[in-house]
Amino acid sequence: MAQAQKITPRAKDFSEWYGDVIMQAQLADYSPVRGCMVIRPHGYGIWELMQRALDDLIKATGHKNAYFPLFIPMSFLAKEAEHVEGFAKEVALVTHTRLRATGKTGKDAIAIDPTSELEEPLVVRPTSETIIYAMFAKWIQSYRDLPLLMNQWANVVRWELRTRLFLRTTEFLWQEGHTAHADEAGAEREARTILDGVYRKFAEEWMAMPVITGVKTESEKFAGALRTYAIEALMQDNKALQAGTSHNLGQNFAKAFTVQYQTAAGGLEYVWNTSWGVTTRLIGGLIMTHSDDNGLVAPPKLAPVQVVIVPIWKTDEERSQVSGVGSQVKADLEKLGVRVELDLRDTMKPGAKYFEWEALGVPVRLEIGPRDLASGQVVLARRTGGKGPVPMQGVTTSVTKALDEIQAALFAAAKERREKNSTRGVTKTQFIELMQLASGGGFAYGGFCGSATCEAEIKEKTGATIRVLPDPEFRSKDVPRNCMWCGAPSIAEAVWAQAY
Ligand SMILES: [Zn+2]
C-alpha cells in the first residue's frame, strides 16, 4: 500500500486529499509564481480531451474560433460601468516594456527602464468582452452580419489572493464565446443553447458529472450581464462548484462600444451580446466528483489512458510470451480508438504498477500472466472496483463494454450522491444546521424573497450562497410560499450551498 498511503483519506481532510490526488496523479504542480500552476502532461491530457469534445460541440452549434490579443487598453475596461467594478480589483497591468542591464550583480543586475513607460497601461485580459466588442463594432454593419458567433481558446489572468490548483488560479485556461444578435430573443436563445446543449451535455456525458441549471441572482451574476445562467455540480465534500456560465449581456456592451447594425427597414439598432465560458476548473470538478482514497478516478471518455496492460512474468521466456500477446491486444484496442498503454517496465513489480496506474485514474487494467494465457483468458480490473477473468477471444469487446459501463456507472453514482445530499423545502433552523455539518451542507432548496439583503445575511451567517434559481426540471414539487430565511413571500425557489 506504499503508494496509496501517500494520499490523505477524504474523511480525514478533503482539502489535503484533493492536493494529494493531484500530486500523485501528476496532474499539476505549484509554480514559482504564487497563485499560478503548472499543468503537467497527465493533467493537460485531460484538458486536451475536454477541449476536443467542447470544441466539437461549440462548432456544431455554428460557432467559429478566433483569437484576440492578451493585452487590452486600460481605458476599454472603464467603458462598461458594472464590468469595471467587477474586475478592477484583480487585474494585472503592463506599465513598462523594457528592462535594462545595470552593470551591477545579483538581483540588481536588471532594472525597469523608466523611459519605457507606456502612455496608456495595458490590462492583461481577465476576460475579453471589451476588446472583442471593440472589434465587433468594426465588423458588424447590417442585419446581414448577424448573428455573429465566435469562440476563442485562451488564457486569462485574474489576480486572486486565495488560490487552489485548478479551482482558483491567477492564470487559467478557458474558452470564451462571444456572440452578437439582432434582438433579445436571439441572445436569450443563444445563452440557453450553450448552457443546455453544450455545457450541461458536456458535463453529464463526458465528465459524468450531473449538474443543475438555472439563473443567477442579481448579486451573483457576471459583472455587466443582464442575466447569468450557470451549471452547478455538487462535489464529494458537499460543496457546490460553479462549472460553467452563460451570460445574456443585453445591450450593455453594445452601447459602451457602439456596436450597431442597420435593420432591414433602414433603422439603426444596438446588437444584443452573449458571452460564455468554461475553464480548467472543470478538471478540479472532475477530480472532486469521482476520485477516491487511492487517487484519481477519470471517466473513460476523458481519461488520457483508458486501458493499461500489465504483463506478468518470471522467466525471460514468459516475458517474451506475455509481452507479445500484450502488444497484440494493445494494437487491437488502438484500432478501435482506445487510448492504451503497455507497461513493460522490468524495474517494478506488478503490484507497484497497479498502484501507480490506479493513482493516475486509468479506468481499466488488463493483467496478462502465463497461467491466464494457458487457460485462454486475461484478468480485467476496473478502477472503480471489480476484477475477474475475461476470455482472450473477444477481449477488445470486453474492454470497450467495461469502459461504457464505467462511464455510465460514474454518472449514476454521482447523481445518486447529489440527490442524497439535496434537501428540499428547508426551514431556517434546518438550513443553519445543514450548513454547520462537518460533512458539508449539500444543496438546500427553499423559498427566496428576492432581497439582496437577505442573501447577504445568509452568506454572512452560514457561508452559503444561492447557486441558482433552478430551471423547472430541478424545482421541487411543492412550490415554496415563503422565503426560508425571512418568511416574506417567496418569488422563486432557490438552491443554496457553500461553494468553491
Ligand atoms: Zn428573505
Short mmCIF file of C-alpha atoms and ligand atoms in Angstrom, two decimals:
data_model
loop_
_atom_site.label_atom_id
_atom_site.label_comp_id
_atom_site.label_asym_id
_atom_site.label_seq_id
_atom_site.Cartn_x
_atom_site.Cartn_y
_atom_site.Cartn_z
CA MET A 1 0.00 0.00 0.00
CA ALA A 2 3.06 2.22 -0.27
CA GLN A 3 1.57 4.42 -2.98
CA ALA A 4 -1.95 4.70 -1.61
CA GLN A 5 -0.69 5.74 1.81
CA LYS A 6 0.63 8.96 0.33
CA ILE A 7 -2.94 10.11 -0.16
CA THR A 8 -4.76 11.60 2.84
CA PRO A 9 -8.20 9.94 3.15
CA ARG A 10 -11.16 12.13 2.14
CA ALA A 11 -12.82 11.64 5.50
CA LYS A 12 -9.74 12.96 7.31
CA ASP A 13 -9.14 16.13 5.33
CA PHE A 14 -10.84 16.70 1.99
CA SER A 15 -8.66 19.61 1.02
CA GLU A 16 -5.44 17.67 1.75
CA TRP A 17 -6.86 14.71 -0.13
CA TYR A 18 -7.55 16.93 -3.15
CA GLY A 19 -3.97 18.16 -3.23
CA ASP A 20 -2.58 14.66 -2.75
CA VAL A 21 -4.65 13.24 -5.62
CA ILE A 22 -3.31 15.96 -7.93
CA MET A 23 0.29 15.31 -6.91
CA GLN A 24 0.02 11.51 -7.11
CA ALA A 25 -1.70 11.63 -10.49
CA GLN A 26 0.87 14.18 -11.67
CA LEU A 27 -1.85 16.49 -12.92
CA ALA A 28 -0.36 19.84 -11.89
CA ASP A 29 2.21 21.45 -9.67
CA TYR A 30 2.75 24.76 -7.91
CA SER A 31 4.71 27.30 -9.92
CA PRO A 32 7.49 29.63 -8.75
CA VAL A 33 4.94 32.43 -9.24
CA ARG A 34 2.48 32.42 -6.36
CA GLY A 35 -1.05 31.56 -7.40
CA CYS A 36 -0.08 30.15 -10.79
CA MET A 37 0.04 26.49 -11.66
CA VAL A 38 1.96 24.23 -13.97
CA ILE A 39 -0.31 21.76 -15.73
CA ARG A 40 1.66 18.54 -16.15
CA PRO A 41 1.23 16.20 -19.14
CA HIS A 42 -1.35 13.91 -17.49
CA GLY A 43 -3.45 16.92 -16.45
CA TYR A 44 -3.00 18.60 -19.80
CA GLY A 45 -4.03 15.33 -21.47
CA ILE A 46 -7.38 15.60 -19.70
CA TRP A 47 -7.69 19.25 -20.76
CA GLU A 48 -6.96 18.35 -24.40
CA LEU A 49 -9.71 15.74 -24.36
CA MET A 50 -12.08 18.27 -22.77
CA GLN A 51 -11.13 20.86 -25.39
CA ARG A 52 -11.69 18.45 -28.25
CA ALA A 53 -15.17 17.47 -27.09
CA LEU A 54 -16.21 21.03 -26.23
CA ASP A 55 -14.76 22.43 -29.43
CA ASP A 56 -16.80 19.93 -31.47
CA LEU A 57 -19.98 20.86 -29.59
CA ILE A 58 -19.28 24.59 -29.97
CA LYS A 59 -18.64 24.26 -33.70
CA ALA A 60 -21.66 22.00 -34.18
CA THR A 61 -23.81 24.85 -32.85
CA GLY A 62 -22.50 27.23 -35.51
CA HIS A 63 -19.56 28.98 -33.84
CA LYS A 64 -16.13 29.63 -35.30
CA ASN A 65 -12.86 30.00 -33.42
CA ALA A 66 -10.82 33.21 -33.50
CA TYR A 67 -8.07 34.75 -31.41
CA PHE A 68 -7.93 38.17 -29.76
CA PRO A 69 -4.92 39.79 -28.04
CA LEU A 70 -3.79 39.16 -24.47
CA PHE A 71 -3.44 42.91 -23.85
CA ILE A 72 -6.36 45.29 -23.56
CA PRO A 73 -6.05 49.10 -23.35
CA MET A 74 -6.89 50.10 -19.77
CA SER A 75 -9.47 52.64 -20.99
CA PHE A 76 -11.53 49.80 -22.53
CA LEU A 77 -12.32 48.38 -19.11
CA ALA A 78 -13.68 51.72 -17.99
CA LYS A 79 -16.34 51.77 -20.70
CA GLU A 80 -18.85 49.45 -19.06
CA ALA A 81 -19.58 50.60 -15.50
CA GLU A 82 -20.55 47.30 -13.87
CA HIS A 83 -17.80 45.46 -15.66
CA VAL A 84 -15.06 47.78 -14.38
CA GLU A 85 -16.45 47.41 -10.86
CA GLY A 86 -16.37 43.62 -11.14
CA PHE A 87 -12.83 43.26 -12.43
CA ALA A 88 -10.90 46.31 -11.16
CA LYS A 89 -9.71 44.52 -8.03
CA GLU A 90 -7.99 41.66 -9.82
CA VAL A 91 -6.33 42.88 -12.99
CA ALA A 92 -2.65 42.67 -13.83
CA LEU A 93 -1.23 45.70 -15.61
CA VAL A 94 1.62 46.18 -18.04
CA THR A 95 3.12 49.60 -17.47
CA HIS A 96 6.62 49.25 -18.97
CA THR A 97 8.05 47.49 -21.99
CA ARG A 98 11.76 47.29 -21.25
CA LEU A 99 14.35 46.30 -18.69
CA ARG A 100 17.95 47.46 -18.75
CA ALA A 101 21.20 45.93 -17.57
CA THR A 102 22.63 47.99 -14.71
CA GLY A 103 26.17 46.60 -14.69
CA LYS A 104 25.62 45.51 -11.06
CA THR A 105 25.40 41.89 -9.95
CA GLY A 106 22.76 39.68 -8.37
CA LYS A 107 19.13 40.77 -8.37
CA ASP A 108 20.19 44.35 -9.07
CA ALA A 109 21.67 43.30 -12.42
CA ILE A 110 18.46 44.38 -14.18
CA ALA A 111 16.06 47.24 -13.54
CA ILE A 112 12.96 48.68 -15.17
CA ASP A 113 13.88 51.14 -17.89
CA PRO A 114 11.92 54.24 -16.81
CA THR A 115 11.96 55.62 -20.35
CA SER A 116 9.86 52.66 -21.50
CA GLU A 117 6.74 53.60 -19.55
CA LEU A 118 3.58 53.14 -21.63
CA GLU A 119 1.37 56.16 -22.20
CA GLU A 120 -1.65 54.02 -21.51
CA PRO A 121 -1.15 50.90 -19.36
CA LEU A 122 -2.34 47.61 -20.81
CA VAL A 123 -4.54 45.21 -18.89
CA VAL A 124 -3.73 41.53 -19.13
CA ARG A 125 -7.15 40.18 -20.13
CA PRO A 126 -9.27 39.00 -17.20
CA THR A 127 -11.94 38.25 -19.86
CA SER A 128 -12.26 39.64 -23.39
CA GLU A 129 -15.67 41.30 -23.75
CA THR A 130 -14.17 44.76 -24.15
CA ILE A 131 -11.60 44.03 -26.82
CA ILE A 132 -13.88 41.67 -28.73
CA TYR A 133 -16.82 44.07 -28.84
CA ALA A 134 -14.49 46.89 -29.93
CA MET A 135 -13.74 44.66 -32.94
CA PHE A 136 -17.37 43.64 -33.41
CA ALA A 137 -18.14 47.37 -33.80
CA LYS A 138 -15.93 47.35 -36.91
CA TRP A 139 -17.23 44.11 -38.37
CA ILE A 140 -20.96 44.47 -37.84
CA GLN A 141 -22.76 46.89 -40.14
CA SER A 142 -26.03 45.38 -41.18
CA TYR A 143 -28.59 42.83 -40.03
CA ARG A 144 -27.00 40.55 -42.64
CA ASP A 145 -23.86 40.34 -40.45
CA LEU A 146 -25.92 38.83 -37.60
CA PRO A 147 -25.80 36.63 -35.72
CA LEU A 148 -22.02 36.74 -35.30
CA LEU A 149 -20.93 33.62 -33.41
CA MET A 150 -17.33 33.37 -32.17
CA ASN A 151 -15.27 31.46 -29.66
CA GLN A 152 -11.69 31.69 -28.51
CA TRP A 153 -9.43 29.30 -26.59
CA ALA A 154 -7.10 31.35 -24.44
CA ASN A 155 -5.54 32.05 -21.06
CA VAL A 156 -6.75 34.80 -18.75
CA VAL A 157 -5.35 36.42 -15.62
CA ARG A 158 -7.28 37.38 -12.51
CA TRP A 159 -5.11 38.36 -9.57
CA GLU A 160 -6.52 36.03 -6.91
CA LEU A 161 -5.36 36.15 -3.33
CA ARG A 162 -6.60 32.74 -2.26
CA THR A 163 -5.68 30.19 -4.87
CA ARG A 164 -6.10 26.44 -5.27
CA LEU A 165 -4.86 24.18 -8.08
CA PHE A 166 -7.38 24.08 -10.95
CA LEU A 167 -10.19 25.63 -8.88
CA ARG A 168 -8.86 29.14 -8.49
CA THR A 169 -5.57 30.19 -10.03
CA THR A 170 -4.24 33.56 -11.07
CA GLU A 171 -3.82 32.42 -14.64
CA PHE A 172 -6.13 29.82 -16.09
CA LEU A 173 -7.08 28.35 -19.46
CA TRP A 174 -10.58 28.57 -20.87
CA GLN A 175 -12.79 29.08 -23.83
CA GLU A 176 -14.82 32.24 -24.08
CA GLY A 177 -17.65 32.50 -26.55
CA HIS A 178 -18.85 35.89 -27.77
CA THR A 179 -21.86 36.46 -29.94
CA ALA A 180 -23.94 39.33 -31.31
CA HIS A 181 -27.62 39.11 -32.21
CA ALA A 182 -30.26 41.32 -33.74
CA ASP A 183 -32.69 41.06 -30.84
CA GLU A 184 -33.15 39.97 -27.27
CA ALA A 185 -34.80 36.68 -28.24
CA GLY A 186 -31.76 35.73 -30.33
CA ALA A 187 -29.36 36.44 -27.47
CA GLU A 188 -31.54 34.60 -24.99
CA ARG A 189 -31.81 31.55 -27.24
CA GLU A 190 -28.03 31.55 -27.68
CA ALA A 191 -27.30 31.79 -23.93
CA ARG A 192 -29.61 28.84 -23.29
CA THR A 193 -28.31 26.75 -26.21
CA ILE A 194 -24.81 26.97 -24.79
CA LEU A 195 -25.93 26.19 -21.25
CA ASP A 196 -28.16 23.22 -22.09
CA GLY A 197 -26.82 21.95 -25.40
CA VAL A 198 -23.10 22.42 -24.81
CA TYR A 199 -22.16 22.83 -21.13
CA ARG A 200 -24.71 20.55 -19.49
CA LYS A 201 -24.30 17.95 -22.21
CA PHE A 202 -20.52 18.02 -21.84
CA ALA A 203 -20.61 17.88 -18.02
CA GLU A 204 -23.00 14.95 -17.95
CA GLU A 205 -21.98 12.91 -20.99
CA TRP A 206 -18.19 13.38 -20.92
CA MET A 207 -17.37 14.27 -17.32
CA ALA A 208 -20.11 12.03 -15.90
CA MET A 209 -20.80 14.98 -13.59
CA PRO A 210 -24.50 15.72 -13.06
CA VAL A 211 -25.39 19.41 -12.93
CA ILE A 212 -28.36 21.57 -12.11
CA THR A 213 -29.10 24.51 -14.36
CA GLY A 214 -30.68 27.84 -13.62
CA VAL A 215 -30.26 31.58 -13.44
CA LYS A 216 -28.04 33.52 -11.02
CA THR A 217 -29.45 36.18 -8.73
CA GLU A 218 -28.56 39.85 -9.32
CA SER A 219 -25.82 39.70 -6.70
CA GLU A 220 -24.21 36.58 -8.19
CA LYS A 221 -24.44 37.45 -11.89
CA PHE A 222 -21.50 38.36 -14.15
CA ALA A 223 -20.39 42.00 -13.95
CA GLY A 224 -22.08 43.70 -16.87
CA ALA A 225 -24.60 40.99 -17.74
CA LEU A 226 -28.36 41.24 -17.99
CA ARG A 227 -28.71 37.62 -16.85
CA THR A 228 -26.25 34.88 -16.00
CA TYR A 229 -27.11 31.20 -16.35
CA ALA A 230 -24.97 28.52 -14.76
CA ILE A 231 -24.41 24.83 -14.38
CA GLU A 232 -23.69 23.82 -10.78
CA ALA A 233 -22.35 20.49 -9.54
CA LEU A 234 -22.10 19.04 -6.04
CA MET A 235 -18.66 17.81 -5.00
CA GLN A 236 -17.98 14.88 -2.63
CA ASP A 237 -17.48 17.27 0.30
CA ASN A 238 -20.98 18.61 -0.35
CA LYS A 239 -19.76 21.97 -1.59
CA ALA A 240 -21.02 23.33 -4.88
CA LEU A 241 -18.85 24.01 -7.88
CA GLN A 242 -19.92 26.54 -10.48
CA ALA A 243 -18.80 24.64 -13.54
CA GLY A 244 -19.80 26.95 -16.40
CA THR A 245 -21.62 30.20 -17.02
CA SER A 246 -23.52 31.64 -19.96
CA HIS A 247 -24.47 35.32 -19.98
CA ASN A 248 -27.11 37.26 -21.82
CA LEU A 249 -25.27 40.61 -21.85
CA GLY A 250 -28.21 42.55 -23.18
CA GLN A 251 -27.13 45.77 -24.92
CA ASN A 252 -24.75 46.93 -22.17
CA PHE A 253 -21.54 46.30 -24.07
CA ALA A 254 -23.08 47.20 -27.44
CA LYS A 255 -23.86 50.66 -26.06
CA ALA A 256 -20.44 51.02 -24.41
CA PHE A 257 -18.62 50.07 -27.63
CA THR A 258 -21.19 51.37 -30.14
CA VAL A 259 -21.87 48.03 -31.78
CA GLN A 260 -24.75 48.95 -34.06
CA TYR A 261 -26.37 47.50 -37.14
CA GLN A 262 -28.68 48.72 -39.83
CA THR A 263 -32.05 46.95 -39.70
CA ALA A 264 -33.84 45.62 -42.79
CA ALA A 265 -36.10 48.66 -42.55
CA GLY A 266 -33.12 51.01 -42.60
CA GLY A 267 -33.07 51.96 -38.90
CA LEU A 268 -30.03 51.80 -36.60
CA GLU A 269 -30.07 49.40 -33.62
CA TYR A 270 -27.67 48.19 -30.97
CA VAL A 271 -26.86 44.48 -31.08
CA TRP A 272 -27.53 42.04 -28.21
CA ASN A 273 -24.49 40.14 -26.94
CA THR A 274 -23.84 36.91 -25.12
CA SER A 275 -20.64 35.56 -23.60
CA TRP A 276 -19.98 32.18 -22.02
CA GLY A 277 -17.06 30.19 -20.70
CA VAL A 278 -15.71 27.08 -19.04
CA THR A 279 -12.21 26.77 -17.65
CA THR A 280 -9.53 24.40 -16.41
CA ARG A 281 -11.58 24.48 -13.21
CA LEU A 282 -13.53 21.62 -14.79
CA ILE A 283 -10.54 19.37 -14.07
CA GLY A 284 -10.95 20.21 -10.37
CA GLY A 285 -14.63 19.30 -10.71
CA LEU A 286 -13.79 16.00 -12.35
CA ILE A 287 -11.36 15.13 -9.54
CA MET A 288 -13.76 16.05 -6.73
CA THR A 289 -16.73 14.27 -8.32
CA HIS A 290 -15.23 10.83 -8.88
CA SER A 291 -11.86 10.27 -7.23
CA ASP A 292 -11.27 8.14 -4.13
CA ASP A 293 -8.70 7.47 -1.43
CA ASN A 294 -6.48 5.60 -3.91
CA GLY A 295 -6.21 8.60 -6.22
CA LEU A 296 -7.75 9.92 -9.40
CA VAL A 297 -10.78 8.28 -10.97
CA ALA A 298 -11.12 9.54 -14.54
CA PRO A 299 -14.30 8.95 -16.54
CA PRO A 300 -13.29 6.82 -19.56
CA LYS A 301 -14.22 9.49 -22.13
CA LEU A 302 -11.73 11.93 -20.59
CA ALA A 303 -9.04 9.53 -19.39
CA PRO A 304 -5.76 10.19 -21.22
CA VAL A 305 -5.01 6.48 -20.71
CA GLN A 306 -8.16 4.36 -20.79
CA VAL A 307 -6.56 0.95 -20.53
CA VAL A 308 -3.25 -0.23 -19.14
CA ILE A 309 -1.95 -3.68 -19.94
CA VAL A 310 0.31 -5.10 -17.25
CA PRO A 311 2.02 -8.34 -18.31
CA ILE A 312 3.24 -10.62 -15.52
CA TRP A 313 6.30 -12.86 -15.92
CA LYS A 314 9.05 -14.65 -14.04
CA THR A 315 11.28 -16.07 -16.75
CA ASP A 316 12.58 -14.49 -19.96
CA GLU A 317 10.56 -16.96 -21.97
CA GLU A 318 7.38 -15.92 -20.16
CA ARG A 319 8.29 -12.28 -20.63
CA SER A 320 8.54 -12.64 -24.37
CA GLN A 321 5.28 -14.60 -24.47
CA VAL A 322 3.15 -12.19 -22.35
CA SER A 323 4.62 -9.06 -23.89
CA GLY A 324 3.94 -10.43 -27.38
CA VAL A 325 0.29 -11.01 -26.51
CA GLY A 326 0.16 -7.64 -24.71
CA SER A 327 1.40 -5.84 -27.82
CA GLN A 328 -1.22 -7.57 -29.96
CA VAL A 329 -4.05 -6.64 -27.57
CA LYS A 330 -2.73 -3.06 -27.48
CA ALA A 331 -2.73 -2.86 -31.28
CA ASP A 332 -6.24 -4.32 -31.49
CA LEU A 333 -7.58 -1.82 -28.93
CA GLU A 334 -5.86 1.11 -30.66
CA LYS A 335 -7.61 0.16 -33.89
CA LEU A 336 -10.88 0.75 -32.04
CA GLY A 337 -9.68 4.18 -30.91
CA VAL A 338 -8.97 3.13 -27.32
CA ARG A 339 -6.11 5.00 -25.56
CA VAL A 340 -3.94 2.23 -24.20
CA GLU A 341 -0.52 1.74 -22.59
CA LEU A 342 1.51 -1.44 -22.29
CA ASP A 343 3.61 -1.42 -19.10
CA LEU A 344 6.72 -3.50 -19.82
CA ARG A 345 8.97 -1.89 -17.19
CA ASP A 346 11.10 -4.55 -15.55
CA THR A 347 12.20 -2.22 -12.76
CA MET A 348 8.86 -2.55 -10.95
CA LYS A 349 6.75 -5.38 -9.54
CA PRO A 350 3.18 -5.76 -10.93
CA GLY A 351 1.63 -4.70 -7.59
CA ALA A 352 3.55 -1.41 -7.58
CA LYS A 353 2.49 -0.82 -11.18
CA TYR A 354 -1.18 -1.36 -10.23
CA PHE A 355 -0.99 1.31 -7.52
CA GLU A 356 0.68 3.75 -9.86
CA TRP A 357 -1.89 3.33 -12.63
CA GLU A 358 -4.69 3.46 -10.07
CA ALA A 359 -3.46 6.81 -8.76
CA LEU A 360 -3.43 8.03 -12.38
CA GLY A 361 -7.10 7.13 -12.67
CA VAL A 362 -6.84 4.63 -15.54
CA PRO A 363 -10.33 3.08 -15.82
CA VAL A 364 -9.39 -0.45 -16.94
CA ARG A 365 -6.36 -2.65 -16.26
CA LEU A 366 -5.64 -5.89 -18.09
CA GLU A 367 -3.32 -8.33 -16.34
CA ILE A 368 -1.76 -10.90 -18.62
CA GLY A 369 0.13 -13.77 -16.95
CA PRO A 370 1.40 -17.09 -18.32
CA ARG A 371 -1.24 -19.08 -16.44
CA ASP A 372 -4.02 -16.85 -17.78
CA LEU A 373 -2.75 -17.33 -21.31
CA ALA A 374 -2.62 -21.11 -20.87
CA SER A 375 -6.31 -21.06 -19.98
CA GLY A 376 -7.17 -18.63 -22.79
CA GLN A 377 -8.05 -15.66 -20.62
CA VAL A 378 -6.81 -12.36 -19.17
CA VAL A 379 -7.80 -10.57 -15.96
CA LEU A 380 -9.79 -7.34 -16.32
CA ALA A 381 -9.76 -4.99 -13.30
CA ARG A 382 -11.90 -1.85 -13.08
CA ARG A 383 -10.57 1.27 -11.34
CA THR A 384 -13.98 1.66 -9.75
CA GLY A 385 -13.91 -1.88 -8.31
CA GLY A 386 -14.43 -5.40 -9.60
CA LYS A 387 -11.90 -7.75 -11.13
CA GLY A 388 -12.26 -11.06 -12.97
CA PRO A 389 -11.13 -13.17 -15.90
CA VAL A 390 -12.42 -12.50 -19.41
CA PRO A 391 -11.82 -14.73 -22.44
CA MET A 392 -8.84 -13.78 -24.60
CA GLN A 393 -11.11 -14.32 -27.56
CA GLY A 394 -13.09 -11.08 -27.81
CA VAL A 395 -11.07 -9.24 -25.14
CA THR A 396 -11.44 -5.95 -27.02
CA THR A 397 -15.22 -6.20 -26.78
CA SER A 398 -14.98 -6.88 -23.04
CA VAL A 399 -12.80 -3.79 -22.67
CA THR A 400 -14.99 -1.38 -24.65
CA LYS A 401 -18.06 -2.72 -22.87
CA ALA A 402 -16.37 -2.16 -19.49
CA LEU A 403 -15.41 1.41 -20.47
CA ASP A 404 -19.02 2.21 -21.42
CA GLU A 405 -20.32 0.67 -18.22
CA ILE A 406 -17.83 2.58 -16.06
CA GLN A 407 -18.76 5.87 -17.76
CA ALA A 408 -22.46 5.24 -17.10
CA ALA A 409 -21.92 3.96 -13.55
CA LEU A 410 -19.85 7.02 -12.58
CA PHE A 411 -22.64 9.32 -13.70
CA ALA A 412 -25.31 7.29 -11.92
CA ALA A 413 -23.29 7.19 -8.68
CA ALA A 414 -22.59 10.93 -8.76
CA LYS A 415 -26.24 11.68 -9.40
CA GLU A 416 -27.37 9.43 -6.57
CA ARG A 417 -24.89 11.11 -4.23
CA ARG A 418 -26.15 14.56 -5.25
CA GLU A 419 -29.79 13.60 -4.68
CA LYS A 420 -28.96 12.06 -1.30
CA ASN A 421 -27.34 15.34 -0.31
CA SER A 422 -30.09 17.64 -1.55
CA THR A 423 -32.65 18.85 0.97
CA ARG A 424 -35.90 20.26 -0.29
CA GLY A 425 -38.27 22.67 1.44
CA VAL A 426 -35.72 23.70 4.10
CA THR A 427 -36.72 25.80 7.07
CA LYS A 428 -34.35 28.41 8.52
CA THR A 429 -33.43 26.20 11.51
CA GLN A 430 -32.83 23.20 9.29
CA PHE A 431 -30.78 25.30 6.91
CA ILE A 432 -28.49 26.63 9.65
CA GLU A 433 -27.97 23.09 10.94
CA LEU A 434 -27.21 21.78 7.48
CA MET A 435 -24.62 24.43 6.75
CA GLN A 436 -22.86 23.69 10.05
CA LEU A 437 -22.45 19.96 9.31
CA ALA A 438 -18.85 18.82 9.19
CA SER A 439 -19.81 16.68 6.22
CA GLY A 440 -21.00 19.78 4.33
CA GLY A 441 -24.47 21.12 3.71
CA GLY A 442 -25.15 19.92 0.17
CA PHE A 443 -27.81 21.57 -1.98
CA ALA A 444 -30.58 23.19 0.07
CA TYR A 445 -33.79 24.07 -1.79
CA GLY A 446 -36.08 26.68 -0.32
CA GLY A 447 -38.17 29.76 -0.95
CA PHE A 448 -36.47 33.10 -1.60
CA CYS A 449 -37.92 36.59 -1.20
CA GLY A 450 -35.66 38.14 -3.83
CA SER A 451 -33.93 40.51 -1.43
CA ALA A 452 -30.18 41.08 -1.72
CA THR A 453 -30.11 41.95 2.00
CA CYS A 454 -31.48 38.53 2.84
CA GLU A 455 -28.89 36.91 0.56
CA ALA A 456 -26.05 38.87 2.15
CA GLU A 457 -27.18 37.98 5.66
CA ILE A 458 -27.39 34.27 4.79
CA LYS A 459 -23.93 34.39 3.31
CA GLU A 460 -22.50 36.10 6.36
CA LYS A 461 -24.17 33.75 8.86
CA THR A 462 -23.78 30.43 7.04
CA GLY A 463 -21.25 30.91 4.23
CA ALA A 464 -23.89 29.70 1.77
CA THR A 465 -24.86 31.47 -1.43
CA ILE A 466 -27.65 31.00 -3.93
CA ARG A 467 -26.14 28.80 -6.61
CA VAL A 468 -29.08 29.22 -8.98
CA LEU A 469 -32.78 29.83 -9.12
CA PRO A 470 -33.28 26.41 -10.70
CA ASP A 471 -34.87 25.67 -14.06
CA PRO A 472 -38.31 23.95 -13.93
CA GLU A 473 -36.78 20.47 -14.33
CA PHE A 474 -34.99 20.81 -10.99
CA ARG A 475 -37.67 22.60 -8.96
CA SER A 476 -39.46 20.93 -6.07
CA LYS A 477 -42.98 19.57 -6.50
CA ASP A 478 -44.19 21.73 -3.62
CA VAL A 479 -43.73 25.36 -4.58
CA PRO A 480 -42.33 27.21 -1.55
CA ARG A 481 -44.60 30.03 -0.36
CA ASN A 482 -42.21 31.89 1.91
CA CYS A 483 -38.57 32.89 2.00
CA MET A 484 -36.89 30.19 4.09
CA TRP A 485 -34.84 32.90 5.86
CA CYS A 486 -37.06 35.94 6.48
CA GLY A 487 -40.54 34.48 5.94
CA ALA A 488 -41.60 37.11 3.39
CA PRO A 489 -43.48 35.82 0.31
CA SER A 490 -41.21 33.76 -1.94
CA ILE A 491 -40.66 34.95 -5.51
CA ALA A 492 -38.74 31.86 -6.61
CA GLU A 493 -37.30 28.64 -5.30
CA ALA A 494 -33.54 28.89 -4.75
CA VAL A 495 -30.73 26.36 -4.37
CA TRP A 496 -28.24 27.33 -1.65
CA ALA A 497 -24.88 25.78 -0.94
CA GLN A 498 -21.43 26.57 0.32
CA ALA A 499 -19.35 26.82 -2.79
CA TYR A 500 -15.84 26.77 -4.20
ZN ZN B 1 -35.87 36.69 2.55
#
